[in-house]
Amino acid sequence: MKTIVKKVTDVEKDKEAIAEAGKILKAGGLVAFPTETVYGLGADGLNAEAAAKIYAAKGRPSDNPLIIHIADFEDLAVIVKSVPEAAKALAKAFWPGPLTMILDKADCVPYGTTGGLETVAVRMPENEIAAAVIAAGGGFVAAPSANTSGKPSPTNARRVLEDMADKIEMIIDGGEVSIGLESTIVDLTVAVPQILRPGAITKGMLKEVLGEVHDGGKPTQDSAGPKAPGMKYKHYAPRGQLVIVKGEPEAVAKKINELALEKQENGFQVGVMATAESAHLYTGEKVRIIGTRKNDASIAKGLYESLRSFDDMGIEYIYSEAFEEKGMGKAIMNRLVKAAGQQIINLTKEDN
Ligand code: TXA
Ligand code: MG
């Protein structure tokens, strides 16, 4: 199948492309589209056969459930058993936006979408193009990140095409996403709401609305717990071996320079993920600035593209600085640690 790529800058001006995407979705096909977090790979979420195509295109294990995306809050009630007060309050505060809620599923949601679970993940994205595609596609669009399973999520259409060319009907190119990391997932089916995946909606923000919220503790453990099946797989990983070095900037740079030199002497291609503040401390290697420490959002936005660009350069060993696990930093470290397969060198005194 030849994948059509259509640029969309304005949902009104480009309404033909949106209508075409809607037609494909309604017919059971696959369309990738931008959201504010990452690009999604969409299919009709109420059609088990369509959802099955997502698993095939991504090479995704079939027990890993999909998020259903809606464009209208009223549609939530169609796909869940009941809408609890907590869900209403969260929707009022954060929808449309980068928050996914886990609720008990209604009968109309096929097990093919939920990976056999009795619960369903639901999100209402803020991105206007996403909202238009979802509405055009019938209102219930199952969409995981539009990457090959295990790879870093795509934050632009070029990366979607890299993974999905000839596997899906259409890609809507809406430019670079604004956030760059996947939505926060909160489970509302348990007594105390629990964060299954950290994201741009932080624990502090959820607490303000819900009062009590649990999370899985340190992202260095599997913060997903047993309930988010997708989080147990190797994720977000570049082909090169990623190692995180944690500590004071000068000490980190010294260590990374040593490690990099050793690998280079053995003939390996080495890359370093640095920040605007620290890039000057590195010698010799291919240094990529992912963002500035003055602004966590810039790092979140640059992370996946940086990992993929090291792959483009054939880098075999990647060394990265660590980030403070506060606010958005929690989501950044959660993804980085998974991408590194838990490989962290800790130079800080208090953690040793
Ligand atoms: O920002 C996002 O959430 C992006 C964009 C496209 O919306 N989507 C995304 O989907 O990240 P995906 O499939 O890559 O990640 C969904 C995660 C997986 O870890 C999955 O296991 C978990 O959500 N999940 C889905 N349904 C669930 C359920 N019923 N119970 C527990 N976890 C669930
Ligand atoms: Mg994903």
Coordinates of C-alpha atoms and ligand atoms in Angstrom, one line a residue:
M1 CA 0.0 0.0 0.0
K2 CA 1.3 3.5 -0.9
T3 CA 1.1 5.8 2.1
I4 CA -0.4 9.3 1.2
V5 CA 1.2 12.2 3.1
K6 CA -1.0 15.4 3.3
K7 CA 0.2 18.6 4.9
V8 CA -2.4 20.3 7.0
T9 CA -1.8 23.8 8.5
D10 CA -5.4 24.9 9.0
V11 CA -8.3 22.6 9.6
E12 CA -10.7 24.9 7.7
K13 CA -8.4 25.5 4.7
D14 CA -7.4 21.9 4.6
K15 CA -10.8 20.4 5.2
E16 CA -10.5 18.1 2.2
A17 CA -7.5 16.3 3.7
I18 CA -9.3 16.0 7.0
A19 CA -12.4 14.6 5.3
E20 CA -10.2 12.0 3.4
A21 CA -8.7 10.9 6.7
G22 CA -12.1 10.6 8.2
K23 CA -13.2 8.4 5.3
I24 CA -10.2 6.1 5.6
L25 CA -10.8 5.7 9.4
K26 CA -14.5 5.0 8.9
A27 CA -13.6 2.3 6.4
G28 CA -11.4 0.6 8.9
G29 CA -8.0 2.0 7.6
L30 CA -5.1 3.6 9.4
V31 CA -4.3 7.3 9.5
A32 CA -1.4 8.9 11.5
F33 CA -2.0 12.4 12.8
P34 CA -0.4 15.0 15.1
T35 CA -1.5 15.5 18.6
E36 CA 0.1 18.0 21.1
T37 CA 2.1 15.1 22.7
V38 CA 3.3 12.9 19.9
Y39 CA 2.0 11.7 16.5
G40 CA -0.7 9.0 16.9
L41 CA -1.5 6.1 14.7
G42 CA -5.3 6.1 14.4
A43 CA -7.9 3.5 13.7
D44 CA -11.6 3.3 14.5
G45 CA -11.5 2.4 18.2
L46 CA -14.9 0.7 18.1
N47 CA -13.9 -1.7 15.3
A48 CA -11.8 -4.6 16.5
E49 CA -10.6 -5.4 13.0
A50 CA -9.3 -1.9 12.4
A51 CA -7.6 -1.9 15.8
A52 CA -5.9 -5.1 14.9
K53 CA -4.2 -3.4 12.0
I54 CA -2.5 -1.0 14.4
Y55 CA -0.8 -3.9 16.1
A56 CA 0.3 -5.3 12.8
A57 CA 1.7 -1.9 11.6
K58 CA 3.6 -1.2 14.8
G59 CA 4.7 -4.8 15.5
R60 CA 3.0 -4.2 18.9
P61 CA 2.2 -7.1 21.4
S62 CA -1.5 -7.7 21.3
D63 CA -1.9 -7.5 25.1
N64 CA -0.9 -3.8 25.1
P65 CA -4.1 -1.8 25.1
L66 CA -4.8 1.3 23.0
I67 CA -6.0 4.8 24.1
I68 CA -9.3 5.9 22.5
H69 CA -9.2 9.5 21.5
I70 CA -12.4 11.6 21.5
A71 CA -13.1 15.2 20.3
D72 CA -16.2 15.9 22.4
F73 CA -16.5 15.4 26.2
E74 CA -20.1 14.1 25.8
D75 CA -18.7 11.1 23.9
L76 CA -16.9 9.8 27.0
A77 CA -20.1 8.5 28.4
V78 CA -20.6 6.3 25.2
I79 CA -17.4 4.3 25.8
V80 CA -17.3 4.0 29.7
K81 CA -19.7 2.3 32.1
S82 CA -20.1 5.5 34.0
V83 CA -18.4 8.9 34.3
P84 CA -17.2 9.4 37.9
E85 CA -17.0 12.8 39.5
A86 CA -13.2 12.6 39.4
A87 CA -13.3 12.2 35.6
K88 CA -15.6 15.2 35.2
A89 CA -13.3 17.3 37.4
L90 CA -10.2 16.2 35.6
A91 CA -11.8 16.8 32.2
K92 CA -12.9 20.3 33.3
A93 CA -9.3 21.1 34.4
F94 CA -7.2 19.3 31.7
W95 CA -9.3 18.4 28.6
P96 CA -8.7 18.9 25.9
G97 CA -5.1 18.2 26.7
P98 CA -2.3 15.7 27.5
L99 CA -4.2 13.6 30.1
T100 CA -5.4 10.0 29.6
M101 CA -7.9 8.5 32.1
I102 CA -8.5 4.8 32.7
L103 CA -12.1 3.9 33.3
D104 CA -14.4 0.8 33.2
K105 CA -15.2 0.2 29.6
A106 CA -18.7 0.1 28.1
D107 CA -19.8 -3.0 26.1
C108 CA -19.4 -1.2 22.8
V109 CA -15.6 -1.1 23.2
P110 CA -14.1 -4.2 21.7
Y111 CA -11.4 -6.2 23.6
G112 CA -9.3 -5.9 20.5
T113 CA -8.9 -2.2 21.5
T114 CA -8.3 -2.8 25.2
G115 CA -6.0 -5.7 24.9
G116 CA -8.6 -7.9 26.6
L117 CA -9.0 -5.6 29.6
E118 CA -12.4 -4.5 31.2
T119 CA -11.0 -1.0 31.4
V120 CA -10.4 1.6 28.6
A121 CA -8.0 4.5 28.3
V122 CA -9.5 7.7 27.0
R123 CA -8.0 11.0 26.0
M124 CA -9.3 14.2 24.4
P125 CA -6.4 15.9 22.7
E126 CA -6.0 19.6 22.4
N127 CA -4.4 19.8 19.0
E128 CA -7.0 21.1 16.5
I129 CA -5.9 18.8 13.7
A130 CA -6.2 15.8 16.0
A131 CA -9.7 16.9 17.1
A132 CA -10.8 17.4 13.5
V133 CA -9.5 14.0 12.4
I134 CA -11.1 12.3 15.3
A135 CA -14.5 13.9 14.6
A136 CA -14.2 13.1 10.9
G137 CA -13.3 9.5 11.7
G138 CA -16.5 8.9 13.7
G139 CA -15.5 10.3 17.1
F140 CA -13.7 7.3 18.7
V141 CA -10.1 6.9 17.4
A142 CA -7.8 4.4 18.9
A143 CA -4.3 5.7 18.7
P144 CA -1.0 4.6 20.1
S145 CA 2.2 6.6 19.3
A146 CA 2.9 6.3 15.6
N147 CA 6.3 4.5 15.9
T148 CA 7.4 1.0 15.4
S149 CA 7.0 -0.7 18.7
G150 CA 10.0 -0.1 21.0
K151 CA 11.3 2.9 19.1
P152 CA 11.2 6.5 20.3
S153 CA 7.8 8.1 19.6
P154 CA 7.6 10.4 16.5
T155 CA 7.3 14.1 17.1
N156 CA 7.0 15.0 13.4
A157 CA 5.6 13.5 10.2
R158 CA 9.0 12.6 8.7
R159 CA 9.6 10.2 11.6
V160 CA 6.2 8.6 11.2
L161 CA 6.9 8.0 7.5
E162 CA 10.3 6.5 8.4
D163 CA 8.4 3.8 10.5
M164 CA 5.1 3.5 8.7
A165 CA 5.7 4.0 5.0
D166 CA 3.7 1.5 3.0
K167 CA 2.1 0.1 6.1
I168 CA -0.7 2.7 6.6
E169 CA -3.1 4.5 4.3
M170 CA -2.3 8.1 5.3
I171 CA -0.2 10.5 7.3
I172 CA -1.5 14.0 8.2
D173 CA 1.6 16.2 8.4
G174 CA 0.8 19.0 10.9
G175 CA 4.4 20.0 11.7
E176 CA 6.2 19.5 14.9
V177 CA 4.2 18.6 18.0
S178 CA 4.3 21.0 20.9
I179 CA 5.0 18.8 24.0
G180 CA 7.0 15.9 22.7
L181 CA 6.3 13.3 25.4
E182 CA 3.2 11.1 25.7
S183 CA 0.2 12.0 27.9
T184 CA 0.0 11.5 31.6
I185 CA -2.1 8.3 32.3
V186 CA -4.2 8.3 35.5
D187 CA -6.1 5.2 36.6
L188 CA -9.5 6.1 38.0
T189 CA -10.7 2.5 38.6
V190 CA -8.8 2.2 41.9
A191 CA -9.7 3.6 45.3
V192 CA -7.0 6.3 45.1
P193 CA -6.3 7.6 41.6
Q194 CA -3.0 6.3 40.4
I195 CA -0.5 7.7 37.9
L196 CA 0.5 4.9 35.5
R197 CA 2.7 7.1 33.2
P198 CA 4.0 10.6 34.0
G199 CA 3.6 13.4 31.5
A200 CA 3.0 17.1 31.1
I201 CA 0.1 17.0 33.5
T202 CA 2.1 16.6 36.7
K203 CA 1.3 14.9 40.0
G204 CA 1.0 18.3 41.6
M205 CA -1.5 19.4 39.0
L206 CA -3.6 16.2 39.5
K207 CA -3.5 16.6 43.3
E208 CA -5.0 20.1 43.0
V209 CA -8.0 18.6 41.4
L210 CA -8.3 15.2 43.0
G211 CA -6.7 15.6 46.5
E212 CA -5.0 12.3 46.8
V213 CA -3.0 10.8 43.9
H214 CA -0.6 7.9 44.0
D215 CA 2.3 7.3 41.7
G216 CA 4.6 4.3 41.2
G217 CA 7.5 5.9 43.0
K218 CA 10.9 6.4 41.3
P219 CA 10.8 6.1 37.5
T220 CA 14.0 4.0 37.8
Q221 CA 11.7 1.3 39.0
D222 CA 8.9 0.4 36.6
S223 CA 6.6 3.1 37.6
A224 CA 3.7 1.6 35.7
G225 CA 3.0 -1.2 38.1
P226 CA 1.2 -4.2 36.8
K227 CA -1.7 -2.3 35.4
A228 CA -0.3 -0.5 32.3
P229 CA 0.6 -3.5 30.2
G230 CA 2.6 -1.3 27.7
M231 CA 5.0 0.0 30.3
K232 CA 6.6 -3.4 30.8
Y233 CA 8.1 -3.6 27.3
K234 CA 11.4 -2.0 26.3
H235 CA 10.5 1.4 25.1
Y236 CA 11.6 4.6 23.4
A237 CA 14.9 3.1 22.6
P238 CA 17.4 4.2 20.0
R239 CA 19.5 1.5 18.2
G240 CA 22.6 2.8 20.0
Q241 CA 23.3 1.8 23.6
L242 CA 22.2 4.7 25.8
V243 CA 23.8 5.3 29.2
I244 CA 22.7 8.1 31.6
V245 CA 25.3 9.7 33.9
K246 CA 23.9 11.5 36.9
G247 CA 25.7 14.0 39.1
E248 CA 27.2 17.5 39.2
P249 CA 27.6 18.9 35.6
E250 CA 31.4 19.0 35.7
A251 CA 31.7 15.5 37.2
V252 CA 29.2 14.2 34.6
A253 CA 31.1 15.8 31.7
K254 CA 34.4 14.4 33.0
K255 CA 32.9 10.9 33.2
I256 CA 31.2 11.1 29.9
N257 CA 34.3 12.4 28.2
E258 CA 36.3 9.4 29.6
L259 CA 33.7 6.8 28.6
A260 CA 33.4 8.3 25.1
L261 CA 37.1 8.4 24.6
E262 CA 37.4 4.8 25.5
K263 CA 34.7 3.7 23.1
Q264 CA 36.1 5.9 20.3
E265 CA 39.5 4.3 20.8
N266 CA 37.8 1.0 20.2
G267 CA 36.4 2.2 17.0
F268 CA 32.8 3.0 18.0
Q269 CA 30.7 5.9 17.0
V270 CA 29.8 7.9 20.1
G271 CA 27.2 10.7 20.8
V272 CA 26.4 12.9 23.8
M273 CA 23.1 14.3 24.7
A274 CA 23.8 17.6 26.4
T275 CA 22.0 20.8 27.3
A276 CA 22.6 24.4 26.2
E277 CA 24.3 25.0 29.6
S278 CA 26.7 22.0 29.4
A279 CA 27.5 21.4 25.8
H280 CA 30.8 23.3 26.0
L281 CA 32.1 20.8 28.6
Y282 CA 32.3 17.9 26.1
T283 CA 35.2 17.2 23.9
G284 CA 35.5 15.3 20.6
E285 CA 32.2 13.4 20.4
K286 CA 29.1 14.2 18.4
V287 CA 27.3 16.5 20.9
R288 CA 23.6 17.2 20.5
I289 CA 21.9 19.9 22.6
I290 CA 18.4 18.6 23.4
G291 CA 17.2 21.8 25.1
T292 CA 17.9 24.2 27.9
R293 CA 17.8 23.4 31.7
K294 CA 16.1 26.7 32.1
N295 CA 13.0 25.2 30.5
D296 CA 12.0 21.5 31.0
A297 CA 9.5 21.7 28.2
S298 CA 12.4 22.3 25.7
I299 CA 14.0 19.1 26.8
A300 CA 10.8 17.1 26.7
K301 CA 10.3 18.4 23.1
G302 CA 13.8 17.6 22.0
L303 CA 14.2 14.1 23.6
Y304 CA 12.8 11.7 21.1
E305 CA 14.1 13.6 18.0
S306 CA 17.5 13.6 19.6
L307 CA 17.5 9.8 20.1
R308 CA 16.3 9.2 16.5
S309 CA 18.9 11.6 15.1
F310 CA 21.7 9.6 16.8
D311 CA 20.3 6.5 15.0
D312 CA 20.5 8.5 11.7
M313 CA 24.2 9.1 12.4
G314 CA 24.9 5.5 13.1
I315 CA 25.9 6.2 16.7
E316 CA 26.6 3.1 18.7
Y317 CA 27.0 4.5 22.2
I318 CA 25.0 7.5 23.5
Y319 CA 25.8 9.2 26.8
S320 CA 23.2 11.5 28.4
E321 CA 23.1 13.8 31.3
A322 CA 20.3 13.2 33.9
F323 CA 17.5 15.6 34.7
E324 CA 15.9 16.5 38.0
E325 CA 12.8 14.4 38.6
K326 CA 10.5 17.3 39.4
G327 CA 7.4 18.5 37.4
M328 CA 7.9 17.6 33.7
G329 CA 11.4 16.3 34.7
K330 CA 9.7 13.2 36.1
A331 CA 8.3 12.3 32.6
I332 CA 11.6 13.1 31.0
M333 CA 13.5 10.8 33.3
N334 CA 10.8 8.1 33.0
R335 CA 11.3 7.9 29.2
L336 CA 15.1 8.4 29.3
V337 CA 15.6 5.6 31.9
K338 CA 13.5 3.2 29.8
A339 CA 15.3 4.2 26.6
A340 CA 18.6 3.4 28.5
G341 CA 17.2 0.0 29.6
Q342 CA 17.9 1.2 33.2
Q343 CA 21.6 1.9 32.6
I344 CA 22.5 4.8 34.9
I345 CA 25.9 5.7 36.3
N346 CA 25.3 7.6 39.5
L347 CA 28.0 10.0 40.6
T348 CA 25.9 11.8 43.3
K349 CA 27.0 11.3 46.9
E350 CA 23.6 11.1 48.5
D351 CA 22.3 8.3 46.3
N352 CA 25.5 6.2 46.6
Ligands
TXA1 O1 0.1 11.1 24.3 C1 -0.4 9.9 24.1 O2 -1.0 9.3 25.0 C2 -0.2 9.3 22.8 C3 -1.0 10.2 21.7 C4 -1.0 9.5 20.4 O3 -2.2 10.4 22.2 N1 -0.6 7.9 22.7 C5 0.2 7.0 23.4 O4 -0.3 5.7 23.2 O5 1.2 7.2 24.0 P1 0.5 4.4 23.5 O6 -0.3 3.3 23.0 O7 1.9 4.6 22.9 O8 0.6 4.3 25.0 C6 -0.5 4.0 25.7 C7 -0.2 3.4 27.1 C8 0.4 2.0 27.0 O9 1.5 1.9 28.0 C9 -0.8 1.1 27.4 O10 -0.4 -0.1 28.1 C10 -1.5 2.0 28.4 O11 -1.4 3.3 27.8 N2 -3.0 1.7 28.5 C11 -3.9 1.7 27.5 N3 -5.1 1.3 27.9 C12 -4.9 0.9 29.2 C13 -5.8 0.4 30.2 N4 -7.1 0.1 29.9 N5 -5.3 0.1 31.4 C14 -4.0 0.4 31.7 N6 -3.1 0.9 30.8 C15 -3.6 1.2 29.6
MG2 MG 3.9 4.4 22.6

